[in-house]
PDB file of C-alpha atoms in Angstrom:
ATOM      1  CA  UNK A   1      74.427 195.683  91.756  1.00 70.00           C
ATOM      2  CA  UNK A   2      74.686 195.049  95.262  1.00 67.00           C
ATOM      3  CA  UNK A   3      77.386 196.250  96.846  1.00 89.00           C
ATOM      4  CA  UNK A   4      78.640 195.422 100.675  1.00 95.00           C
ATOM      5  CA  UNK A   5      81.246 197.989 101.639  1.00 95.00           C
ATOM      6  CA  UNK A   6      83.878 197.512 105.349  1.00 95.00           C
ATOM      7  CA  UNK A   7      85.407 200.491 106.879  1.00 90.00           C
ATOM      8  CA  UNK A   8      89.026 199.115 106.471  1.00 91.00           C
ATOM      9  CA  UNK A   9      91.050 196.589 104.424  1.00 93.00           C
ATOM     10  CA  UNK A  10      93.340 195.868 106.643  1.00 95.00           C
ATOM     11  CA  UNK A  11      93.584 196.873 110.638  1.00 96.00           C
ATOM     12  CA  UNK A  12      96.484 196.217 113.226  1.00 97.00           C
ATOM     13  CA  UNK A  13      95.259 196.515 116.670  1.00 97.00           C
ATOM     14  CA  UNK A  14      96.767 195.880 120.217  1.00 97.00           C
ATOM     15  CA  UNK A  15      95.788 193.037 122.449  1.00 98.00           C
ATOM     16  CA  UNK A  16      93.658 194.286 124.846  1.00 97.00           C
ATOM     17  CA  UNK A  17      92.245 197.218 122.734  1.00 97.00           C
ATOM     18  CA  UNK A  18      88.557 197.765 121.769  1.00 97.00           C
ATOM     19  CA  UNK A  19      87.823 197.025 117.742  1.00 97.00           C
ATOM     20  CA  UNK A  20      84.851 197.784 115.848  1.00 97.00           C
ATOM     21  CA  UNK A  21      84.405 196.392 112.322  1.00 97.00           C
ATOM     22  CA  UNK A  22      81.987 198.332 110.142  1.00 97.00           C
ATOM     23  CA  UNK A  23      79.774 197.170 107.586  1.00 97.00           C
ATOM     24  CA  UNK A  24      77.050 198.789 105.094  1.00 97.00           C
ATOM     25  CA  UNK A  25      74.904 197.641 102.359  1.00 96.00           C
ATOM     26  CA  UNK A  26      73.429 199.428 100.272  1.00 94.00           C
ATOM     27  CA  UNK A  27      70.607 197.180  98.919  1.00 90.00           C
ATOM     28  CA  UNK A  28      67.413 197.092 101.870  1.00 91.00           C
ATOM     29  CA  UNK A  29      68.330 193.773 103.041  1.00 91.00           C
ATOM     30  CA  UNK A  30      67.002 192.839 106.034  1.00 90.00           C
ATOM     31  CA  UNK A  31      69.660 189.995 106.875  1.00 92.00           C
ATOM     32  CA  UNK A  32      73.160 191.050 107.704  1.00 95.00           C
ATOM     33  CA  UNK A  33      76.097 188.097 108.398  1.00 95.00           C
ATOM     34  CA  UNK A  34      79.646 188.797 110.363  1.00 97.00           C
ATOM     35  CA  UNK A  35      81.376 185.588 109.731  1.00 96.00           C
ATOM     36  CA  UNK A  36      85.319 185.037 109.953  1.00 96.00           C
ATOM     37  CA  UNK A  37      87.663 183.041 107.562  1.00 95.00           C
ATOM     38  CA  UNK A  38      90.515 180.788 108.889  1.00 93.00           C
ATOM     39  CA  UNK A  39      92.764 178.815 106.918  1.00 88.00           C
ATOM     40  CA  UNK A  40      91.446 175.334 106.606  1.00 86.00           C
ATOM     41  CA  UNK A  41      88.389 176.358 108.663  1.00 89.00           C
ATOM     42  CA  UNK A  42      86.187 178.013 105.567  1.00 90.00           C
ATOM     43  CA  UNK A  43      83.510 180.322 106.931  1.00 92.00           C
ATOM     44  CA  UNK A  44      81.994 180.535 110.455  1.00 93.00           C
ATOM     45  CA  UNK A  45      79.448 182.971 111.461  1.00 93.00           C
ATOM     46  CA  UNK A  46      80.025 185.196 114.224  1.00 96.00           C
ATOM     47  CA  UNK A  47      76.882 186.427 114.776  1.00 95.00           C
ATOM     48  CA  UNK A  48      73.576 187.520 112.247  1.00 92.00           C
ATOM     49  CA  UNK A  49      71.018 190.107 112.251  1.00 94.00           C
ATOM     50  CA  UNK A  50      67.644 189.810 110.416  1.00 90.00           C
ATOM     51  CA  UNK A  51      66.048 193.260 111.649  1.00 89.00           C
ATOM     52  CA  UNK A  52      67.219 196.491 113.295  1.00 91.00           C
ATOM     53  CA  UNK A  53      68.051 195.551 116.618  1.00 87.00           C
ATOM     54  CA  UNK A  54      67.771 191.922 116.341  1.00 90.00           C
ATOM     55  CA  UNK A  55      70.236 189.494 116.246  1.00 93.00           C
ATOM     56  CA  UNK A  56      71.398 185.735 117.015  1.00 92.00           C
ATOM     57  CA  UNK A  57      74.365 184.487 117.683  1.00 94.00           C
ATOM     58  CA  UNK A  58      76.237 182.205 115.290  1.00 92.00           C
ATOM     59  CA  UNK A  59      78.839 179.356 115.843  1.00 91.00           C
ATOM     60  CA  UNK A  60      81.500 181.219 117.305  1.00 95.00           C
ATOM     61  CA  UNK A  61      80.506 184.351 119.100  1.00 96.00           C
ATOM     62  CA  UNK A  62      82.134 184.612 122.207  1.00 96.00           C
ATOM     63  CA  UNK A  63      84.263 187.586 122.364  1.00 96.00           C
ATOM     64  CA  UNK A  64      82.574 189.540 119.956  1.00 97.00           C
ATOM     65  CA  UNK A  65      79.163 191.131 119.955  1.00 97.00           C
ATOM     66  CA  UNK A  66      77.201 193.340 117.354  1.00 97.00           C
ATOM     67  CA  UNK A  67      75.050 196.690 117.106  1.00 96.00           C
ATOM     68  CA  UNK A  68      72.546 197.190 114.414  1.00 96.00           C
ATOM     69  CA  UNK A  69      70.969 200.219 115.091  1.00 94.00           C
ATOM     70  CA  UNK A  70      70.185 201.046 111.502  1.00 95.00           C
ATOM     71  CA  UNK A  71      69.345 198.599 108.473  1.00 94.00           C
ATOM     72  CA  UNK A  72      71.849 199.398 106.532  1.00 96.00           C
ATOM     73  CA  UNK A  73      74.767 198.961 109.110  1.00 97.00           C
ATOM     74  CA  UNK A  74      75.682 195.621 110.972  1.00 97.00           C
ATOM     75  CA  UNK A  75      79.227 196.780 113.441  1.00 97.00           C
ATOM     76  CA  UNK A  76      80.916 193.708 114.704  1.00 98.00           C
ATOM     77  CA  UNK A  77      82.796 195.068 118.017  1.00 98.00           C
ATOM     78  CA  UNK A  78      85.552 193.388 119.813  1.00 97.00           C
ATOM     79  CA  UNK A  79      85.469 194.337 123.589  1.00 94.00           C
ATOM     80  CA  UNK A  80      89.082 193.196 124.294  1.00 97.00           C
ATOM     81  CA  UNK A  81      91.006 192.130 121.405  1.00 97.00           C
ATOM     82  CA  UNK A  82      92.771 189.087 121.628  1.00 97.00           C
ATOM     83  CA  UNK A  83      95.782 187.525 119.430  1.00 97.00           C
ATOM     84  CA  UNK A  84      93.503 184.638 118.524  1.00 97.00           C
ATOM     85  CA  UNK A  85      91.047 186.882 117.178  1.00 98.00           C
ATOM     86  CA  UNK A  86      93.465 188.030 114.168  1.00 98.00           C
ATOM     87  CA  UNK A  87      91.791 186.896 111.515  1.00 97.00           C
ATOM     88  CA  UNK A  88      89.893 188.010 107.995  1.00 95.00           C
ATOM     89  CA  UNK A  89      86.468 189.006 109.367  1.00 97.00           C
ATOM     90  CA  UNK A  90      83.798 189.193 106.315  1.00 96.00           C
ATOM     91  CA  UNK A  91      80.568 190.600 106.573  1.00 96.00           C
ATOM     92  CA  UNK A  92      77.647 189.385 104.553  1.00 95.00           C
ATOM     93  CA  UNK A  93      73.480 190.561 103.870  1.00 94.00           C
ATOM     94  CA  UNK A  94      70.910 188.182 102.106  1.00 89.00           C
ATOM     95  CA  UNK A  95      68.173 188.154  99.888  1.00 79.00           C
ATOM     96  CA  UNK A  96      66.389 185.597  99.952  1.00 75.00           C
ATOM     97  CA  UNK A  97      68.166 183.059  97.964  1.00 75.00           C
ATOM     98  CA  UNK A  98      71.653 184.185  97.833  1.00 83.00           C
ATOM     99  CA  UNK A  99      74.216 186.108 100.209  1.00 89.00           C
ATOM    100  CA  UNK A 100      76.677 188.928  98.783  1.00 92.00           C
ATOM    101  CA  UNK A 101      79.890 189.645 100.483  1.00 94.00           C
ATOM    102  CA  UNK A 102      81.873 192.414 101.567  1.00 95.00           C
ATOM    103  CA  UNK A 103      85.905 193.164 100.806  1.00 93.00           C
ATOM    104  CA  UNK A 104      86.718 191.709 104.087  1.00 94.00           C
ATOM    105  CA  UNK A 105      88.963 193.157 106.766  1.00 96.00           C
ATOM    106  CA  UNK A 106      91.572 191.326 107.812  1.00 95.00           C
ATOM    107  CA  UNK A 107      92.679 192.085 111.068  1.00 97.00           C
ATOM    108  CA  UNK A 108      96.315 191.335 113.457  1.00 97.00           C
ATOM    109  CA  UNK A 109      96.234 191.781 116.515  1.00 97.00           C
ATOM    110  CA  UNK A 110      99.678 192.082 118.302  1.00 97.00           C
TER     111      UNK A 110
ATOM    112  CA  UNK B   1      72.407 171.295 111.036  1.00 74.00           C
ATOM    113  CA  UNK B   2      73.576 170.262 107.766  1.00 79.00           C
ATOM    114  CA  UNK B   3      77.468 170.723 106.546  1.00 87.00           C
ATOM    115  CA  UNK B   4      80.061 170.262 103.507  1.00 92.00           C
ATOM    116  CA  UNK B   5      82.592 168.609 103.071  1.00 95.00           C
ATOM    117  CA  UNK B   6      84.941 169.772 100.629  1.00 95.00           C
ATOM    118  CA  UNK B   7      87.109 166.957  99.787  1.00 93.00           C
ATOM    119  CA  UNK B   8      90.272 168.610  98.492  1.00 94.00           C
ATOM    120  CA  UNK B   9      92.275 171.191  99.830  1.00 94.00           C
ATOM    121  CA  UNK B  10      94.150 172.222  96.984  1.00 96.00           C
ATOM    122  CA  UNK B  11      93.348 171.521  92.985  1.00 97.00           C
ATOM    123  CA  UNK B  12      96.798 172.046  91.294  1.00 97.00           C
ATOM    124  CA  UNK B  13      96.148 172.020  86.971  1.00 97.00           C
ATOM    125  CA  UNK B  14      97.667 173.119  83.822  1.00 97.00           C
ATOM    126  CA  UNK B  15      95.982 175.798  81.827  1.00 97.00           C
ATOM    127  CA  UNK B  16      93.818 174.402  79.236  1.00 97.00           C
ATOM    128  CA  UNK B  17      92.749 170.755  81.278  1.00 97.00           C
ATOM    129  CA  UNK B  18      89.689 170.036  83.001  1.00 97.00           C
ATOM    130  CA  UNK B  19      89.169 170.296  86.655  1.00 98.00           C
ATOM    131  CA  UNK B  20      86.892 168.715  88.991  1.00 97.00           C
ATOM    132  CA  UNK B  21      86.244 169.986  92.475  1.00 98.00           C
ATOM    133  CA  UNK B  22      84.520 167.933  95.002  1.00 97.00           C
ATOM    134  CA  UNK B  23      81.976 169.033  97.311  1.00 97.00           C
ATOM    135  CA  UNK B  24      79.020 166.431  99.798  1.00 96.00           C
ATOM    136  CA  UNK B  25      76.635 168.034 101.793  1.00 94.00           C
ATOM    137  CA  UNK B  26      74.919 166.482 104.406  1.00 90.00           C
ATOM    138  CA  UNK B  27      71.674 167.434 105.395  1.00 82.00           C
ATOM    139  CA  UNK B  28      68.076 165.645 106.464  1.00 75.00           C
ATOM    140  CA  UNK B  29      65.553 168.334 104.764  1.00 79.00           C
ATOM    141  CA  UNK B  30      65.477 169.779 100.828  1.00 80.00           C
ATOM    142  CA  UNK B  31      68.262 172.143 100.268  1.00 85.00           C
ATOM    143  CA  UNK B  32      70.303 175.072  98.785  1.00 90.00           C
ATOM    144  CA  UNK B  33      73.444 175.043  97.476  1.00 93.00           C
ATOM    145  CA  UNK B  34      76.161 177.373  96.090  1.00 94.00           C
ATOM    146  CA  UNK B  35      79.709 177.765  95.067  1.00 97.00           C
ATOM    147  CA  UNK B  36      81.421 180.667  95.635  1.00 96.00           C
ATOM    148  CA  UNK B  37      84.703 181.990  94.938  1.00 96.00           C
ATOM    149  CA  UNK B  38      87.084 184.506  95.772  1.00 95.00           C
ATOM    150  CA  UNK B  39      89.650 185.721  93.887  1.00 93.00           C
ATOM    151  CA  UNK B  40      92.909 186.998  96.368  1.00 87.00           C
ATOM    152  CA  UNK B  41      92.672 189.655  98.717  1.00 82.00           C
ATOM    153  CA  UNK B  42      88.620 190.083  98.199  1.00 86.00           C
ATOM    154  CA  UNK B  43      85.317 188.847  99.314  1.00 88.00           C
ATOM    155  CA  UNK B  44      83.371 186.006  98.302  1.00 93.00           C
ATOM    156  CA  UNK B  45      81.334 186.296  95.143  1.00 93.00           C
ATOM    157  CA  UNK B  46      79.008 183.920  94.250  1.00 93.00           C
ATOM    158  CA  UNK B  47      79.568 181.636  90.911  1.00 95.00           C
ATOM    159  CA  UNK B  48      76.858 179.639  90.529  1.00 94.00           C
ATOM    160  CA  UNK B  49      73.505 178.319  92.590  1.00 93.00           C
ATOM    161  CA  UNK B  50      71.154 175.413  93.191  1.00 92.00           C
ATOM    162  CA  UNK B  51      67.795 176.471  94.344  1.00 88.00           C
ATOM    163  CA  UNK B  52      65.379 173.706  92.199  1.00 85.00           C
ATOM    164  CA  UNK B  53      64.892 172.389  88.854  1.00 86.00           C
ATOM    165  CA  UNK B  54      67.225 171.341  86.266  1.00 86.00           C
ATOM    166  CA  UNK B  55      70.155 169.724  88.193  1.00 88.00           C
ATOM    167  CA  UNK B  56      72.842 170.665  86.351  1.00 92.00           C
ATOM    168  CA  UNK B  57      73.249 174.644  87.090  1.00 92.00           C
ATOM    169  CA  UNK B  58      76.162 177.036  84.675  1.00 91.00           C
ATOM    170  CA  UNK B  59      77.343 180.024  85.317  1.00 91.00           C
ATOM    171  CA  UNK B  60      78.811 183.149  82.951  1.00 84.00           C
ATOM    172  CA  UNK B  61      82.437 181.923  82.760  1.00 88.00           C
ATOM    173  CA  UNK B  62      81.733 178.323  81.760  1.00 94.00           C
ATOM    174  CA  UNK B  63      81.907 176.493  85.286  1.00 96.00           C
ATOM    175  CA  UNK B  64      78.884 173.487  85.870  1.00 97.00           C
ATOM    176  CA  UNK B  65      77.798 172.116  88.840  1.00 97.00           C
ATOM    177  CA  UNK B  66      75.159 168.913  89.271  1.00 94.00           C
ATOM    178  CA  UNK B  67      73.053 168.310  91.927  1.00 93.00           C
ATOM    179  CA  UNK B  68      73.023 164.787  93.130  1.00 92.00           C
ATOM    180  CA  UNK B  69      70.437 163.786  95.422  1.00 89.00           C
ATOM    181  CA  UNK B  70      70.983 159.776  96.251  1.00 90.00           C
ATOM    182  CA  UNK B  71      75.051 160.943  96.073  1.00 91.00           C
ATOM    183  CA  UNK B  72      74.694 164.325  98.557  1.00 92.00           C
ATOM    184  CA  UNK B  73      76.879 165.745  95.827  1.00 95.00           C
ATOM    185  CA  UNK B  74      77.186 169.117  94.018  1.00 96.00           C
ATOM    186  CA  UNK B  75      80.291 168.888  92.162  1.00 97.00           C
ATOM    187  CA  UNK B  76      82.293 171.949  90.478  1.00 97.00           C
ATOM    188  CA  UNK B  77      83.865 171.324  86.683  1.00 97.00           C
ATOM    189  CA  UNK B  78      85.044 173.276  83.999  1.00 97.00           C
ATOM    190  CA  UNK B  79      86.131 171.703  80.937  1.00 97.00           C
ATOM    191  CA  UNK B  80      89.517 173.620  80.146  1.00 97.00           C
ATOM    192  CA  UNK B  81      90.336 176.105  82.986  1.00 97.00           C
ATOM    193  CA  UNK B  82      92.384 179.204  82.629  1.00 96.00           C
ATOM    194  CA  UNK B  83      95.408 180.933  84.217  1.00 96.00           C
ATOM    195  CA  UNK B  84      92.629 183.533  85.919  1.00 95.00           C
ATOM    196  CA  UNK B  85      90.442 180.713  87.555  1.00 96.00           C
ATOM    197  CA  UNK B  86      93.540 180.549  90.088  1.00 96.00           C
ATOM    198  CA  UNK B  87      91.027 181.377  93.150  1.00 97.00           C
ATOM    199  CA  UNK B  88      89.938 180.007  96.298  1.00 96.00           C
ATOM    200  CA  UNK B  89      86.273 177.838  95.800  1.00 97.00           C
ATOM    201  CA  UNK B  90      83.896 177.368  98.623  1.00 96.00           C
ATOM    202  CA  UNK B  91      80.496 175.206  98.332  1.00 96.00           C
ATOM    203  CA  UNK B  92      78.142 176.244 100.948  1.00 93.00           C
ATOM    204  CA  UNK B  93      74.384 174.484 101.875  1.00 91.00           C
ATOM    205  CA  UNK B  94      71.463 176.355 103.496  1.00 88.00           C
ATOM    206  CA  UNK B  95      67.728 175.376 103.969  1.00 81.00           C
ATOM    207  CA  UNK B  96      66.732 178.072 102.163  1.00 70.00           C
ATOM    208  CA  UNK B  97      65.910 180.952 104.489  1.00 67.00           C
ATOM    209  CA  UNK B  98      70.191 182.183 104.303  1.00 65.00           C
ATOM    210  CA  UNK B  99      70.087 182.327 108.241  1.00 69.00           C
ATOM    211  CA  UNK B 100      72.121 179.146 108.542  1.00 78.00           C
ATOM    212  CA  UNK B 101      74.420 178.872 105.793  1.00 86.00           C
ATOM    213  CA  UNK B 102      77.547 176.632 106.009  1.00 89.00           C
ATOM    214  CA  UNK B 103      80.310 176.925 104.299  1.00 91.00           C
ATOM    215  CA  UNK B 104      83.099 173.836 103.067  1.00 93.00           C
ATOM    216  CA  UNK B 105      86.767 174.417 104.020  1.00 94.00           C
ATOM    217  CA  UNK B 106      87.435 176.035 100.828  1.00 95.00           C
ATOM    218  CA  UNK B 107      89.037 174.444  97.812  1.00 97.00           C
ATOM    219  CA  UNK B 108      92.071 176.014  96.338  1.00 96.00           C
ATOM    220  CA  UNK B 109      92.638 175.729  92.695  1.00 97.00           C
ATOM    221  CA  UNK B 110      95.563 176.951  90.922  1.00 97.00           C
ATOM    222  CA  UNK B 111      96.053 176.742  87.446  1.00 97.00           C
ATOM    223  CA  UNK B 112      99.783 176.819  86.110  1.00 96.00           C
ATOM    224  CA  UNK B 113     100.330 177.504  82.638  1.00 95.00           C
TER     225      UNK B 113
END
């Protein structure tokens, strides 16, 4: 089985402060997703990866970037949290015909 | 880009009836599509999946979805649902390479006994 772990279930953080998200898989994949979930909004993608070092931004990226400096690990790093930026952040890799899903982390920031 | 459009926000049913839930897709090239689901307080796992072939696709708990190509339709249904289908249900569309997957607003059902 595939399995998509996230450093933390839950993390409260202050405005201002600098967050990083972490995210493994386990399963060689060379596409890795940070996407967050809103009420009413479904999914939007943050940014992706598809190789060590690469990545491309998604629909929503500003005030967030991302480090992948290993394939197994995709960070999603808030420079200056913000109280819009509270959220459930979910991070995603792909084979090629499906994507599997971490726990999420669902984030406040006060 | 394509995008969904799930067309109900919440599915309220008793236990034991069948439930319908709506997704269209828009798109101008061949396409993917998926339902996931996620159960509260965890990720997104995947329930069933369109990819080609037979149009009408099942997955392990007894949940059917139908592609329709001249309706840009891939309806969810379940014949009798049960108190532990209570989830949240999102369709989702790529062109096939999972780089641009989009997701519907979500869809959630809950089934009252």
């Amino acid at each position: 089985d595939v399995k998509v772990t996230q450093s933390s279930r839950y993390l409260v953080k202050r405005t201002g402060e600098k967050v990083f998200l972490e995210c493994v898989q386990d399963m060689d994949h060379e596409n890795m997703f940070w996407y967050r979930q809103d009420p009413g909004l479904g999914l939007r993608l943050i940014y992706f990866s598809y190789d060590v070092k690469m990545k491309e931004k998604g629909d929503i990226p500003e005030g967030y970037s991302v480090s992948r400096e290993k394939k197994e690990r995709f960070s999603l790093i808030l420079e200056s949290a913000s109280t819009n930026q509270t959220s459930m952040y979910l991070c995603a890799s792909s084979s090629y015909d499906e994507q599997y899903f971490g726990p999420g982390t669902r984030l406040t920031v006060t | 880009a394509q995008s969904v459009t799930q067309l109900d926000s919440q599915v309220p049913v008793f236990e034991e009836a069948p439930v319908e839930l709506r997704c269209n897709y828009s798109s101008s090239v061949s396409v993917y599509l998926f339902w996931y689901v996620q159960y509260p307080n965890q990720g997104l796992q995947l329930l069933l999946k369109y990819l080609s072939g037979s149009t009408l696709v099942e997955s392990i708990n007894g949940f059917e979805a139908e592609f329709n190509k001249s309706q840009t339709s891939f309806h969810l249904r379940k014949p009798s649902v049960h108190i532990s289908d209570t989830a949240e249900y999102f369709c989702a569309v790529s062109k096939g390479n999972n780089n641009d997957m989009r997701f519907g607003a979500g869809t959630r059902l809950t089934v009252k006994p």
